[in-house]
């Protein structure tokens, strides 16, 4: 595929077949904010570990934009899927509607980071005067690949707003949703953050943090060379317990955690809880250039407020210490609002082959976007901040 002289779009089925340095030069170019999830190390670990493969319903169809006889100038993580699990932008209703009408929804093409509801670039190109054209070529290439495979649709999840806007201009359907993020307003310590809250919420959080450490609980935060295989053994047990209850079959294999521990230790923060010398719970976070991303939590013992302490409050502590702009605490969860996490908009774009179905989805999305906007505004009224704190400043899009 190719739309421009001396430029071609290629399809590969595995990240193993692309040079990591070349991929990373597009995914995290020098001078731009680092995103760990689009790095070659993270995406390849998902494939090599057997977490995101043909067998699990994630067949790689990654796009490479090459110019000047093989020089990589853009790429796009893309998968051919026969289900909608592990995406966090929910289209099960769309699948049911099309299939009830006699159509076939699966397989579909999915551009996302598997099992990772975090906003980041999806059209991966270095900055410069050719970026817009390169991104347009990747979008066009993805649509052409969808047509080539004869699939029902193409979905691009958790896009930055700039790429989402351009996708809409090029005819893709636009969808929004919300998450809850904590924003750092230049705090020097956790108490400075608490000082921004109403008195009642301030007392509630202090009480929750005290309660979480009862029963002899001790918390340790480990990163980089401090992380050992013993930590991963314990964390995987926590992950399996939570994943088995939530999804039936957890997505990530044990090997995945060893691979990211080996290749991405500097990008990882583990918040682990001990009782009587035994690890009993933990939260996995990834460290970006301007954000801490909360990803997985699990426990083999359950103690009041321990989840909040490990996943929310220790994350805030770390972000303040590192001077990070925000904490993204993952998908859903209005309970995060009372703990200082503010609703923000997320973005996805969709191409649908069937004209009638596309029109119906477009009409639905127009209503849904209005609902999301109203919901974010309404939830902002219940934020725990003092009346003199400007919530609209906290809700500004950081992407």
Short mmCIF file of N, CA, C and O in Angstrom, two decimals, residues 69 78 132 136 204 229 232 257 261 302 327 341 351 383:
data_model
loop_
_atom_site.label_atom_id
_atom_site.label_comp_id
_atom_site.label_asym_id
_atom_site.label_seq_id
_atom_site.Cartn_x
_atom_site.Cartn_y
_atom_site.Cartn_z
N UNK A 69 13.96 3.93 0.59
CA UNK A 69 14.46 2.56 0.53
C UNK A 69 14.59 1.91 1.91
O UNK A 69 15.64 1.38 2.28
N UNK A 78 -1.32 -2.46 15.40
CA UNK A 78 -2.62 -2.82 14.83
C UNK A 78 -2.80 -4.33 14.93
O UNK A 78 -1.84 -5.08 14.75
N UNK A 132 2.22 15.39 9.69
CA UNK A 132 0.80 15.31 9.33
C UNK A 132 0.59 14.37 8.14
O UNK A 132 -0.34 13.54 8.14
N UNK A 136 -1.48 10.81 8.15
CA UNK A 136 -2.57 10.58 7.20
C UNK A 136 -2.34 9.29 6.41
O UNK A 136 -3.29 8.53 6.14
N UNK A 204 -11.39 12.48 55.67
CA UNK A 204 -11.71 11.14 55.18
C UNK A 204 -10.45 10.45 54.65
O UNK A 204 -10.19 9.27 54.97
N UNK A 229 12.56 -11.05 40.88
CA UNK A 229 11.61 -12.07 40.44
C UNK A 229 10.69 -12.49 41.58
O UNK A 229 9.55 -12.92 41.33
N UNK A 232 7.83 -10.27 41.33
CA UNK A 232 6.94 -10.63 40.23
C UNK A 232 6.15 -11.91 40.54
O UNK A 232 4.97 -12.02 40.16
N UNK A 257 5.50 -10.37 32.86
CA UNK A 257 6.02 -9.55 33.95
C UNK A 257 7.54 -9.66 34.05
O UNK A 257 8.23 -8.68 34.33
N UNK A 261 10.06 -6.54 33.47
CA UNK A 261 11.00 -6.31 34.55
C UNK A 261 12.43 -6.27 34.05
O UNK A 261 13.27 -5.51 34.55
N UNK A 302 -7.41 -9.28 52.09
CA UNK A 302 -8.19 -8.07 51.85
C UNK A 302 -8.34 -7.30 53.16
O UNK A 302 -8.85 -7.82 54.16
N UNK A 327 -1.61 11.59 37.56
CA UNK A 327 -1.72 10.15 37.74
C UNK A 327 -2.97 9.70 36.99
O UNK A 327 -4.05 10.24 37.20
N UNK A 341 -9.36 12.54 42.18
CA UNK A 341 -9.18 12.21 40.77
C UNK A 341 -10.36 12.80 39.97
O UNK A 341 -11.52 12.51 40.29
N UNK A 351 -13.88 3.38 11.96
CA UNK A 351 -14.29 3.26 10.56
C UNK A 351 -15.15 2.01 10.45
O UNK A 351 -14.78 0.94 10.93
N UNK A 383 -16.61 17.19 42.95
CA UNK A 383 -15.19 17.08 43.25
C UNK A 383 -14.93 17.52 44.69
O UNK A 383 -15.63 18.38 45.22
#
